[in-house]
PDB file of C-alpha atoms in Angstrom:
ATOM      1  CA  MET A 248      41.096 112.392-228.703  1.00 92.00           C
ATOM      2  CA  ILE A 249      44.029 110.231-229.758  1.00 94.00           C
ATOM      3  CA  ALA A 250      44.063 108.801-233.264  1.00 94.00           C
ATOM      4  CA  CYS A 251      46.460 106.532-235.114  1.00 92.00           C
ATOM      5  CA  ASP A 252      46.580 105.264-238.682  1.00 93.00           C
ATOM      6  CA  ALA A 253      47.911 101.707-238.478  1.00 93.00           C
ATOM      7  CA  GLY A 254      47.792 100.933-242.203  1.00 90.00           C
ATOM      8  CA  SER A 255      49.936 101.423-245.248  1.00 84.00           C
ATOM      9  CA  THR A 256      50.091 100.454-248.912  1.00 80.00           C
ATOM     10  CA  ASP A 257      53.676 101.714-249.192  1.00 81.00           C
ATOM     11  CA  SER A 258      55.035  98.181-248.842  1.00 78.00           C
ATOM     12  CA  GLY A 259      52.722  96.720-251.467  1.00 84.00           C
ATOM     13  CA  PRO A 260      49.647  94.453-251.362  1.00 86.00           C
ATOM     14  CA  ALA A 261      51.128  91.551-249.382  1.00 87.00           C
ATOM     15  CA  ALA A 262      49.404  92.472-246.112  1.00 88.00           C
ATOM     16  CA  LEU A 263      46.017  92.655-247.817  1.00 90.00           C
ATOM     17  CA  GLY A 264      46.506  89.411-249.707  1.00 89.00           C
ATOM     18  CA  SER A 265      47.953  87.343-246.872  1.00 90.00           C
ATOM     19  CA  GLY A 266      46.360  88.998-243.850  1.00 89.00           C
ATOM     20  CA  THR A 267      49.827  89.214-242.292  1.00 90.00           C
ATOM     21  CA  PRO A 268      50.638  92.547-240.593  1.00 93.00           C
ATOM     22  CA  LYS A 269      53.733  94.450-241.633  1.00 92.00           C
ATOM     23  CA  LEU A 270      54.762  95.048-238.014  1.00 92.00           C
ATOM     24  CA  SER A 271      55.546  92.428-235.377  1.00 95.00           C
ATOM     25  CA  VAL A 272      53.278  91.656-232.439  1.00 97.00           C
ATOM     26  CA  GLN A 273      56.003  92.999-230.110  1.00 97.00           C
ATOM     27  CA  THR A 274      56.082  96.366-231.886  1.00 96.00           C
ATOM     28  CA  VAL A 275      52.299  96.726-231.975  1.00 97.00           C
ATOM     29  CA  THR A 276      52.000  95.689-228.319  1.00 98.00           C
ATOM     30  CA  ARG A 277      54.570  98.269-227.253  1.00 97.00           C
ATOM     31  CA  ASP A 278      52.902 101.140-229.093  1.00 96.00           C
ATOM     32  CA  LEU A 279      49.351 100.108-228.218  1.00 98.00           C
ATOM     33  CA  ARG A 280      50.249  99.882-224.539  1.00 98.00           C
ATOM     34  CA  LEU A 281      51.441 103.503-224.606  1.00 97.00           C
ATOM     35  CA  LEU A 282      48.284 104.611-226.426  1.00 97.00           C
ATOM     36  CA  LEU A 283      45.933 102.786-224.049  1.00 98.00           C
ATOM     37  CA  ARG A 284      47.717 104.180-220.999  1.00 98.00           C
ATOM     38  CA  ALA A 285      47.520 107.714-222.383  1.00 97.00           C
ATOM     39  CA  ARG A 286      43.840 107.305-223.266  1.00 97.00           C
ATOM     40  CA  ASP A 287      43.117 106.142-219.730  1.00 98.00           C
ATOM     41  CA  GLN A 288      44.987 109.060-218.171  1.00 97.00           C
ATOM     42  CA  LEU A 289      43.360 111.686-220.392  1.00 96.00           C
ATOM     43  CA  GLY A 290      39.885 110.154-220.518  1.00 97.00           C
ATOM     44  CA  VAL A 291      39.558 110.689-224.282  1.00 97.00           C
ATOM     45  CA  PRO A 292      38.613 108.378-227.163  1.00 97.00           C
ATOM     46  CA  LEU A 293      41.330 106.345-228.864  1.00 98.00           C
ATOM     47  CA  ILE A 294      40.715 105.648-232.563  1.00 98.00           C
ATOM     48  CA  ILE A 295      42.923 103.309-234.584  1.00 98.00           C
ATOM     49  CA  GLY A 296      42.233 102.712-238.254  1.00 97.00           C
ATOM     50  CA  SER A 297      43.394 100.151-240.831  1.00 96.00           C
ATOM     51  CA  CYS A 298      44.336  97.696-238.105  1.00 97.00           C
ATOM     52  CA  GLY A 299      46.826  95.012-239.016  1.00 95.00           C
ATOM     53  CA  THR A 300      48.296  97.118-241.863  1.00 95.00           C
ATOM     54  CA  SER A 301      45.601  96.250-244.426  1.00 94.00           C
ATOM     55  CA  GLY A 302      42.447  96.799-242.389  1.00 95.00           C
ATOM     56  CA  ARG A 303      41.153  93.278-243.031  1.00 96.00           C
ATOM     57  CA  ASP A 304      38.798  91.800-240.437  1.00 97.00           C
ATOM     58  CA  ILE A 305      41.544  89.444-239.298  1.00 97.00           C
ATOM     59  CA  GLY A 306      43.735  92.504-238.594  1.00 96.00           C
ATOM     60  CA  VAL A 307      41.030  94.142-236.480  1.00 98.00           C
ATOM     61  CA  ASP A 308      40.646  90.968-234.422  1.00 98.00           C
ATOM     62  CA  TRP A 309      44.432  90.672-234.070  1.00 98.00           C
ATOM     63  CA  VAL A 310      44.783  94.172-232.633  1.00 98.00           C
ATOM     64  CA  ALA A 311      41.676  93.670-230.469  1.00 98.00           C
ATOM     65  CA  ASN A 312      43.231  90.593-228.868  1.00 98.00           C
ATOM     66  CA  ILE A 313      46.388  92.558-228.125  1.00 98.00           C
ATOM     67  CA  ALA A 314      44.301  95.381-226.624  1.00 98.00           C
ATOM     68  CA  ARG A 315      42.418  92.957-224.368  1.00 98.00           C
ATOM     69  CA  THR A 316      45.677  91.405-223.170  1.00 98.00           C
ATOM     70  CA  ILE A 317      47.143  94.823-222.364  1.00 98.00           C
ATOM     71  CA  ALA A 318      43.945  95.891-220.588  1.00 98.00           C
ATOM     72  CA  ALA A 319      44.118  92.838-218.345  1.00 98.00           C
ATOM     73  CA  GLU A 320      47.805  93.377-217.577  1.00 98.00           C
ATOM     74  CA  GLU A 321      47.426  97.107-216.910  1.00 98.00           C
ATOM     75  CA  LYS A 322      43.998  96.829-215.217  1.00 98.00           C
ATOM     76  CA  LEU A 323      42.477  99.219-217.763  1.00 98.00           C
ATOM     77  CA  HIS A 324      38.743  99.412-218.354  1.00 98.00           C
ATOM     78  CA  PHE A 325      37.112 100.775-221.495  1.00 98.00           C
ATOM     79  CA  LYS A 326      34.274 100.079-223.905  1.00 98.00           C
ATOM     80  CA  LEU A 327      35.764  98.562-227.046  1.00 98.00           C
ATOM     81  CA  GLY A 328      34.266  99.068-230.497  1.00 98.00           C
ATOM     82  CA  LEU A 329      35.300  97.018-233.520  1.00 98.00           C
ATOM     83  CA  ILE A 330      34.472  98.134-237.071  1.00 98.00           C
ATOM     84  CA  TYR A 331      34.993  95.660-239.901  1.00 98.00           C
ATOM     85  CA  SER A 332      35.514  96.473-243.578  1.00 97.00           C
ATOM     86  CA  ASP A 333      35.864  93.164-245.450  1.00 97.00           C
ATOM     87  CA  GLN A 334      33.474  92.946-248.403  1.00 96.00           C
ATOM     88  CA  PRO A 335      31.793  89.596-249.232  1.00 95.00           C
ATOM     89  CA  PRO A 336      32.575  88.345-252.757  1.00 95.00           C
ATOM     90  CA  GLU A 337      28.924  87.698-253.592  1.00 95.00           C
ATOM     91  CA  ARG A 338      28.014  91.323-252.900  1.00 95.00           C
ATOM     92  CA  LEU A 339      30.899  92.567-255.024  1.00 95.00           C
ATOM     93  CA  ARG A 340      29.864  90.315-257.898  1.00 95.00           C
ATOM     94  CA  GLU A 341      26.341  91.718-257.736  1.00 95.00           C
ATOM     95  CA  LEU A 342      27.669  95.268-257.838  1.00 95.00           C
ATOM     96  CA  TYR A 343      29.974  94.374-260.732  1.00 95.00           C
ATOM     97  CA  ASP A 344      27.091  92.838-262.704  1.00 95.00           C
ATOM     98  CA  ALA A 345      25.081  96.009-262.081  1.00 96.00           C
ATOM     99  CA  GLY A 346      27.876  98.138-263.531  1.00 94.00           C
ATOM    100  CA  ARG A 347      28.681  99.769-260.190  1.00 95.00           C
ATOM    101  CA  ILE A 348      32.277  98.506-259.983  1.00 93.00           C
ATOM    102  CA  THR A 349      34.710  99.552-262.700  1.00 92.00           C
ATOM    103  CA  PRO A 350      38.515  99.789-262.798  1.00 91.00           C
ATOM    104  CA  LEU A 351      40.243 103.123-262.435  1.00 91.00           C
ATOM    105  CA  ALA A 352      41.811 104.723-265.474  1.00 92.00           C
ATOM    106  CA  ASN A 353      45.089 103.145-266.655  1.00 93.00           C
ATOM    107  CA  THR A 354      44.662 100.071-264.443  1.00 91.00           C
ATOM    108  CA  PRO A 355      44.224  96.402-265.417  1.00 89.00           C
ATOM    109  CA  GLU A 356      40.785  95.148-266.380  1.00 90.00           C
ATOM    110  CA  ILE A 357      38.803  93.236-263.777  1.00 90.00           C
ATOM    111  CA  ASP A 358      36.245  90.442-264.016  1.00 91.00           C
ATOM    112  CA  ARG A 359      33.628  89.148-261.610  1.00 90.00           C
ATOM    113  CA  GLU A 360      35.760  86.127-260.657  1.00 91.00           C
ATOM    114  CA  LEU A 361      38.455  88.421-259.267  1.00 90.00           C
ATOM    115  CA  PHE A 362      36.425  88.967-256.112  1.00 92.00           C
ATOM    116  CA  GLU A 363      36.369  85.247-255.337  1.00 89.00           C
ATOM    117  CA  ARG A 364      40.139  84.810-255.519  1.00 88.00           C
ATOM    118  CA  SER A 365      41.159  87.992-253.682  1.00 88.00           C
ATOM    119  CA  HIS A 366      40.432  90.001-250.539  1.00 91.00           C
ATOM    120  CA  THR A 367      38.609  93.310-250.759  1.00 93.00           C
ATOM    121  CA  VAL A 368      38.194  95.918-248.043  1.00 95.00           C
ATOM    122  CA  ALA A 369      36.073  99.046-248.280  1.00 95.00           C
ATOM    123  CA  MET A 370      37.577 102.309-247.065  1.00 95.00           C
ATOM    124  CA  MET A 371      35.383 103.996-244.464  1.00 97.00           C
ATOM    125  CA  GLY A 372      34.992 107.679-243.703  1.00 97.00           C
ATOM    126  CA  VAL A 373      33.923 109.299-240.442  1.00 97.00           C
ATOM    127  CA  GLU A 374      30.396 107.862-240.306  1.00 98.00           C
ATOM    128  CA  PRO A 375      31.049 104.351-238.862  1.00 98.00           C
ATOM    129  CA  ILE A 376      33.525 105.791-236.387  1.00 98.00           C
ATOM    130  CA  GLN A 377      31.024 108.405-235.275  1.00 98.00           C
ATOM    131  CA  GLU A 378      28.358 105.743-234.747  1.00 98.00           C
ATOM    132  CA  ALA A 379      30.752 103.898-232.448  1.00 98.00           C
ATOM    133  CA  LEU A 380      31.446 107.133-230.555  1.00 98.00           C
ATOM    134  CA  LYS A 381      27.707 107.757-230.171  1.00 98.00           C
ATOM    135  CA  ASP A 382      27.406 104.242-228.759  1.00 98.00           C
ATOM    136  CA  GLY A 383      29.866 105.186-226.032  1.00 98.00           C
ATOM    137  CA  CYS A 384      32.924 103.338-227.331  1.00 98.00           C
ATOM    138  CA  GLU A 385      36.119 104.630-225.765  1.00 98.00           C
ATOM    139  CA  VAL A 386      38.563 102.576-227.826  1.00 98.00           C
ATOM    140  CA  ILE A 387      37.693 102.066-231.495  1.00 98.00           C
ATOM    141  CA  LEU A 388      39.599  99.616-233.680  1.00 98.00           C
ATOM    142  CA  ALA A 389      38.609  99.980-237.315  1.00 98.00           C
ATOM    143  CA  GLY A 390      39.260  98.167-240.558  1.00 97.00           C
ATOM    144  CA  ARG A 391      40.378 100.018-243.677  1.00 96.00           C
ATOM    145  CA  ALA A 392      39.742 103.687-243.065  1.00 97.00           C
ATOM    146  CA  SER A 393      40.595 107.012-244.593  1.00 95.00           C
ATOM    147  CA  ASP A 394      43.625 108.301-242.716  1.00 94.00           C
ATOM    148  CA  THR A 395      42.045 111.733-242.518  1.00 95.00           C
ATOM    149  CA  ALA A 396      38.716 110.438-241.211  1.00 97.00           C
ATOM    150  CA  LEU A 397      40.363 109.100-238.054  1.00 96.00           C
ATOM    151  CA  PHE A 398      41.330 112.613-236.994  1.00 94.00           C
ATOM    152  CA  ALA A 399      38.200 114.327-238.298  1.00 96.00           C
ATOM    153  CA  ALA A 400      35.607 112.031-236.687  1.00 97.00           C
ATOM    154  CA  VAL A 401      35.415 113.623-233.233  1.00 96.00           C
ATOM    155  CA  PRO A 402      35.500 117.344-234.126  1.00 94.00           C
ATOM    156  CA  HIS A 403      33.158 116.711-237.079  1.00 94.00           C
ATOM    157  CA  LEU A 404      30.729 114.938-234.739  1.00 96.00           C
ATOM    158  CA  LYS A 405      30.875 117.839-232.294  1.00 94.00           C
ATOM    159  CA  GLY A 406      29.928 120.355-234.993  1.00 93.00           C
ATOM    160  CA  ALA A 407      33.318 121.966-235.624  1.00 92.00           C
ATOM    161  CA  ASP A 408      33.789 123.934-238.823  1.00 91.00           C
ATOM    162  CA  PRO A 409      34.069 121.322-241.624  1.00 92.00           C
ATOM    163  CA  GLY A 410      36.781 123.178-243.516  1.00 92.00           C
ATOM    164  CA  LEU A 411      39.006 123.590-240.474  1.00 91.00           C
ATOM    165  CA  THR A 412      38.295 120.047-239.334  1.00 93.00           C
ATOM    166  CA  TRP A 413      39.331 118.379-242.578  1.00 93.00           C
ATOM    167  CA  HIS A 414      42.295 120.733-243.052  1.00 88.00           C
ATOM    168  CA  MET A 415      43.585 119.870-239.580  1.00 89.00           C
ATOM    169  CA  ALA A 416      42.983 116.157-240.096  1.00 91.00           C
ATOM    170  CA  LYS A 417      44.788 116.121-243.429  1.00 88.00           C
ATOM    171  CA  THR A 418      47.732 118.005-241.951  1.00 84.00           C
ATOM    172  CA  ILE A 419      48.388 115.428-239.232  1.00 82.00           C
ATOM    173  CA  GLU A 420      47.231 112.202-240.899  1.00 83.00           C
ATOM    174  CA  CYS A 421      50.846 111.306-241.681  1.00 77.00           C
ATOM    175  CA  GLY A 422      51.948 111.858-238.119  1.00 66.00           C
ATOM    176  CA  ALA A 423      54.673 114.455-237.857  1.00 67.00           C
ATOM    177  CA  ALA A 424      55.503 114.669-241.561  1.00 74.00           C
ATOM    178  CA  CYS A 425      54.495 118.325-241.266  1.00 73.00           C
ATOM    179  CA  ALA A 426      57.441 119.087-238.963  1.00 76.00           C
ATOM    180  CA  ILE A 427      61.216 119.432-239.228  1.00 78.00           C
ATOM    181  CA  PRO A 428      63.316 117.757-238.046  1.00 74.00           C
ATOM    182  CA  ARG A 429      60.718 115.011-238.287  1.00 69.00           C
ATOM    183  CA  PRO A 430      59.591 113.658-234.880  1.00 63.00           C
ATOM    184  CA  ARG A 431      57.334 110.628-234.413  1.00 65.00           C
ATOM    185  CA  THR A 432      54.105 112.395-233.437  1.00 67.00           C
ATOM    186  CA  ALA A 433      52.207 115.664-233.791  1.00 68.00           C
ATOM    187  CA  CYS A 434      49.454 117.408-231.844  1.00 76.00           C
ATOM    188  CA  SER A 435      46.692 119.627-233.200  1.00 74.00           C
ATOM    189  CA  SER A 436      44.145 121.919-231.606  1.00 77.00           C
ATOM    190  CA  LEU A 437      40.928 123.167-233.167  1.00 73.00           C
ATOM    191  CA  CYS A 438      39.109 126.338-232.141  1.00 75.00           C
ATOM    192  CA  ALA A 439      36.095 128.127-233.564  1.00 66.00           C
ATOM    193  CA  ARG A 440      38.026 129.931-236.300  1.00 74.00           C
ATOM    194  CA  THR A 441      41.547 128.528-236.226  1.00 78.00           C
ATOM    195  CA  THR A 442      43.515 125.301-236.111  1.00 80.00           C
ATOM    196  CA  SER A 443      47.143 124.827-235.113  1.00 80.00           C
ATOM    197  CA  THR A 444      49.520 121.892-235.321  1.00 77.00           C
ATOM    198  CA  SER A 445      52.769 121.428-233.446  1.00 76.00           C
ATOM    199  CA  PRO A 446      55.191 118.583-232.685  1.00 74.00           C
ATOM    200  CA  PRO A 447      55.599 117.722-228.991  1.00 75.00           C
ATOM    201  CA  LEU A 448      59.403 117.932-229.196  1.00 74.00           C
ATOM    202  CA  PRO A 449      60.919 121.363-228.455  1.00 77.00           C
ATOM    203  CA  THR A 450      63.635 120.741-231.060  1.00 78.00           C
ATOM    204  CA  ALA A 451      61.123 120.402-233.915  1.00 77.00           C
ATOM    205  CA  ALA A 452      58.832 122.921-235.601  1.00 76.00           C
ATOM    206  CA  ALA A 453      55.861 122.689-237.966  1.00 73.00           C
ATOM    207  CA  SER A 454      56.716 123.608-241.553  1.00 73.00           C
ATOM    208  CA  PRO A 455      54.999 123.494-244.961  1.00 70.00           C
ATOM    209  CA  HIS A 456      58.223 121.857-246.155  1.00 65.00           C
ATOM    210  CA  GLY A 457      58.138 119.106-243.494  1.00 54.00           C
ATOM    211  CA  ARG A 458      57.945 116.239-245.951  1.00 52.00           C
TER     212      ARG A 458
END
């Protein structure tokens, strides 16, 4: 499988509030073209989470339109699955009234009207992604998702050891941050009792001090 976390909160909440991606359409098109070509050559699932930086529904649709354009240009064929994560304000107000939504410690207070004047996405784990895989989707574009879940979904679905699966997924969820000098990507393999991670560049090596 190939997985990619396309989201970030490092640059603040602007992408979530405005629905505007952090990266340009040219940059996303370039990278997505490489990913779709590789997926087609290898015949493996491609999973992209937190599309459009924030994972809002509008971001999923934006990346999906780019994917369809690339597929037509490159004559690629795949079953596309879209997973949305926007939460309707009325549902959030009901949960708030029921005492099921509370602020984290040391954060500002919230009120039920907040949900009407803001955008809220729910962070998904492996389960929605696995349902799309079971449905035969070959390219999955998801809304706000746990970075780690993107890499854990396939091996977890196939019954791999949960501890090894989540350890591997957490190691590579920030790309090649686990390697020095830091390359752009990393590859991991998972066996019955072991997992290993390595950067594809011969000049780099995995290290616990990679960050």
